[in-house]
PDB file of C-alpha atoms in Angstrom:
ATOM      1  CA  THR A   1     104.550 105.182 113.982  1.00  0.00           C
ATOM      2  CA  ARG A   2     102.117 107.097 116.169  1.00  0.00           C
ATOM      3  CA  GLN A   3     101.937 104.301 118.760  1.00  0.00           C
ATOM      4  CA  ALA A   4     105.648 103.471 118.951  1.00  0.00           C
ATOM      5  CA  GLY A   5     108.109 105.296 121.148  1.00  0.00           C
ATOM      6  CA  THR A   6     111.531 106.578 120.202  1.00  0.00           C
ATOM      7  CA  LEU A   7     114.980 106.839 121.660  1.00  0.00           C
ATOM      8  CA  GLU A   8     115.950 110.496 121.995  1.00  0.00           C
ATOM      9  CA  GLN A   9     118.976 112.443 123.103  1.00  0.00           C
ATOM     10  CA  VAL A  10     118.411 114.366 126.300  1.00  0.00           C
ATOM     11  CA  TYR A  11     120.835 116.933 127.646  1.00  0.00           C
ATOM     12  CA  THR A  12     121.212 116.946 131.430  1.00  0.00           C
ATOM     13  CA  LEU A  13     123.605 118.556 133.906  1.00  0.00           C
ATOM     14  CA  MET A  14     125.687 115.398 133.568  1.00  0.00           C
ATOM     15  CA  GLY A  15     125.822 115.708 129.769  1.00  0.00           C
ATOM     16  CA  MET A  16     123.973 113.981 126.980  1.00  0.00           C
ATOM     17  CA  VAL A  17     122.068 110.764 127.731  1.00  0.00           C
ATOM     18  CA  TYR A  18     119.539 108.731 125.793  1.00  0.00           C
ATOM     19  CA  GLY A  19     115.972 108.458 127.006  1.00  0.00           C
ATOM     20  CA  GLN A  20     112.968 106.572 125.741  1.00  0.00           C
ATOM     21  CA  THR A  21     109.746 108.416 125.062  1.00  0.00           C
ATOM     22  CA  GLY A  22     106.536 106.542 124.358  1.00  0.00           C
ATOM     23  CA  LYS A  23     106.067 102.799 124.294  1.00  0.00           C
ATOM     24  CA  ASP A  24     108.594 100.199 123.226  1.00  0.00           C
ATOM     25  CA  VAL A  25     106.592  97.929 120.923  1.00  0.00           C
ATOM     26  CA  THR A  26     109.548  96.142 119.331  1.00  0.00           C
ATOM     27  CA  ASP A  27     108.296  92.758 120.589  1.00  0.00           C
ATOM     28  CA  VAL A  28     104.701  93.148 119.334  1.00  0.00           C
ATOM     29  CA  ARG A  29     103.925  90.118 117.165  1.00  0.00           C
ATOM     30  CA  ALA A  30     100.550  91.062 115.647  1.00  0.00           C
ATOM     31  CA  LEU A  31      99.268  94.141 113.817  1.00  0.00           C
ATOM     32  CA  VAL A  32      95.566  94.530 113.076  1.00  0.00           C
ATOM     33  CA  VAL A  33      94.980  96.687 110.025  1.00  0.00           C
ATOM     34  CA  THR A  34      91.575  98.362 110.020  1.00  0.00           C
ATOM     35  CA  GLY A  35      89.929 101.400 108.474  1.00  0.00           C
ATOM     36  CA  GLY A  36      87.981 101.663 105.232  1.00  0.00           C
ATOM     37  CA  ALA A  37      90.653 103.206 103.013  1.00  0.00           C
ATOM     38  CA  ILE A  38      93.230 100.615 104.026  1.00  0.00           C
ATOM     39  CA  ILE A  39      91.200  97.398 104.327  1.00  0.00           C
ATOM     40  CA  HIS A  40      89.779  97.777 100.818  1.00  0.00           C
ATOM     41  CA  HIS A  41      93.147  98.479  99.243  1.00  0.00           C
ATOM     42  CA  PRO A  42      94.623  95.476  97.390  1.00  0.00           C
ATOM     43  CA  ARG A  43      98.040  96.132  98.953  1.00  0.00           C
ATOM     44  CA  ALA A  44      96.868  96.448 102.570  1.00  0.00           C
ATOM     45  CA  THR A  45      99.520  94.012 103.809  1.00  0.00           C
ATOM     46  CA  ALA A  46     102.264  95.920 101.988  1.00  0.00           C
ATOM     47  CA  MET A  47     100.984  99.105 103.589  1.00  0.00           C
ATOM     48  CA  ALA A  48     101.212  97.440 107.015  1.00  0.00           C
ATOM     49  CA  GLN A  49     104.906  96.871 106.324  1.00  0.00           C
ATOM     50  CA  HIS A  50     105.425 100.587 107.028  1.00  0.00           C
ATOM     51  CA  ALA A  51     104.376 100.013 110.647  1.00  0.00           C
ATOM     52  CA  LEU A  52     107.506  97.921 111.248  1.00  0.00           C
ATOM     53  CA  TYR A  53     110.990  98.927 112.311  1.00  0.00           C
ATOM     54  CA  SER A  54     113.169 100.300 109.539  1.00  0.00           C
ATOM     55  CA  ILE A  55     116.900 100.960 109.492  1.00  0.00           C
ATOM     56  CA  LYS A  56     115.938 104.384 108.091  1.00  0.00           C
ATOM     57  CA  THR A  57     114.579 105.323 111.543  1.00  0.00           C
ATOM     58  CA  PRO A  58     116.852 103.452 113.970  1.00  0.00           C
ATOM     59  CA  SER A  59     115.634 105.362 117.030  1.00  0.00           C
ATOM     60  CA  SER A  60     112.062 104.112 116.563  1.00  0.00           C
ATOM     61  CA  HIS A  61     110.686 101.407 118.845  1.00  0.00           C
ATOM     62  CA  LYS A  62     108.416  99.926 116.137  1.00  0.00           C
ATOM     63  CA  PRO A  63     107.820  96.148 115.965  1.00  0.00           C
ATOM     64  CA  ARG A  64     110.745  94.239 114.469  1.00  0.00           C
ATOM     65  CA  MET A  65     108.637  91.395 113.072  1.00  0.00           C
ATOM     66  CA  ALA A  66     104.883  90.876 113.192  1.00  0.00           C
ATOM     67  CA  THR A  67     101.972  89.179 111.492  1.00  0.00           C
ATOM     68  CA  ALA A  68      99.498  91.566 109.891  1.00  0.00           C
ATOM     69  CA  TYR A  69      95.811  90.736 110.221  1.00  0.00           C
ATOM     70  CA  ILE A  70      93.445  92.576 107.901  1.00  0.00           C
ATOM     71  CA  ASP A  71      89.982  93.452 109.268  1.00  0.00           C
ATOM     72  CA  ARG A  72      88.292  93.282 105.839  1.00  0.00           C
ATOM     73  CA  GLN A  73      84.812  92.775 107.336  1.00  0.00           C
ATOM     74  CA  TYR A  74      85.312  95.790 109.653  1.00  0.00           C
ATOM     75  CA  ILE A  75      84.327  93.741 112.728  1.00  0.00           C
ATOM     76  CA  LEU A  76      86.899  94.908 115.269  1.00  0.00           C
ATOM     77  CA  GLY A  77      84.637  97.422 117.004  1.00  0.00           C
ATOM     78  CA  ALA A  78      81.742  94.985 117.199  1.00  0.00           C
ATOM     79  CA  MET A  79      84.018  92.274 118.593  1.00  0.00           C
ATOM     80  CA  GLY A  80      85.182  94.664 121.287  1.00  0.00           C
ATOM     81  CA  LEU A  81      81.580  95.111 122.380  1.00  0.00           C
ATOM     82  CA  LEU A  82      80.818  91.387 122.136  1.00  0.00           C
ATOM     83  CA  SER A  83      83.880  90.480 124.195  1.00  0.00           C
ATOM     84  CA  GLY A  84      82.369  92.243 127.210  1.00  0.00           C
ATOM     85  CA  THR A  85      79.725  89.541 127.538  1.00  0.00           C
ATOM     86  CA  HIS A  86      80.936  86.705 125.288  1.00  0.00           C
ATOM     87  CA  PRO A  87      84.750  86.830 125.082  1.00  0.00           C
ATOM     88  CA  ASP A  88      85.157  83.294 123.711  1.00  0.00           C
ATOM     89  CA  ALA A  89      82.671  83.924 120.901  1.00  0.00           C
ATOM     90  CA  ALA A  90      84.379  87.220 120.003  1.00  0.00           C
ATOM     91  CA  LEU A  91      87.774  85.518 119.839  1.00  0.00           C
ATOM     92  CA  GLU A  92      86.412  82.691 117.696  1.00  0.00           C
ATOM     93  CA  ILE A  93      84.837  85.119 115.243  1.00  0.00           C
ATOM     94  CA  MET A  94      88.006  87.222 115.015  1.00  0.00           C
ATOM     95  CA  LYS A  95      90.158  84.140 114.374  1.00  0.00           C
ATOM     96  CA  LYS A  96      87.810  83.178 111.553  1.00  0.00           C
ATOM     97  CA  GLU A  97      87.304  86.615 109.992  1.00  0.00           C
ATOM     98  CA  LEU A  98      90.663  88.397 110.254  1.00  0.00           C
ATOM     99  CA  GLU A  99      92.765  87.646 107.189  1.00  0.00           C
ATOM    100  CA  THR A 100      96.525  87.346 107.169  1.00  0.00           C
ATOM    101  CA  ASP A 101      99.130  87.107 104.445  1.00  0.00           C
ATOM    102  CA  GLY A 102     101.747  85.914 106.930  1.00  0.00           C
ATOM    103  CA  ALA A 103     104.582  87.442 108.876  1.00  0.00           C
ATOM    104  CA  LEU A 104     106.064  90.804 107.960  1.00  0.00           C
ATOM    105  CA  GLN A 105     109.774  91.409 108.308  1.00  0.00           C
TER     106      GLN A 105
END
């Protein structure tokens, strides 16, 4: 929610118009879930579902459909550092270590 933009009404001299604030991430296809309280929770993937678009908040530019990857080993920060010198190794490790329960909708 914090990273996604929204569509808002803006009043101008010409009347009301709609304007986007923030980023439109509706086409994002992957969410990486990280952080101790979340990655150790048995329903981490279900929690990630809340990061997707919902009809309850139609003005949000959240992803419409994405695959959630759970960083259970808490390696994301280390892989960011490793990618500076060994990007292929970092990608290989992340592909092996990040868990997924499939696509969210």
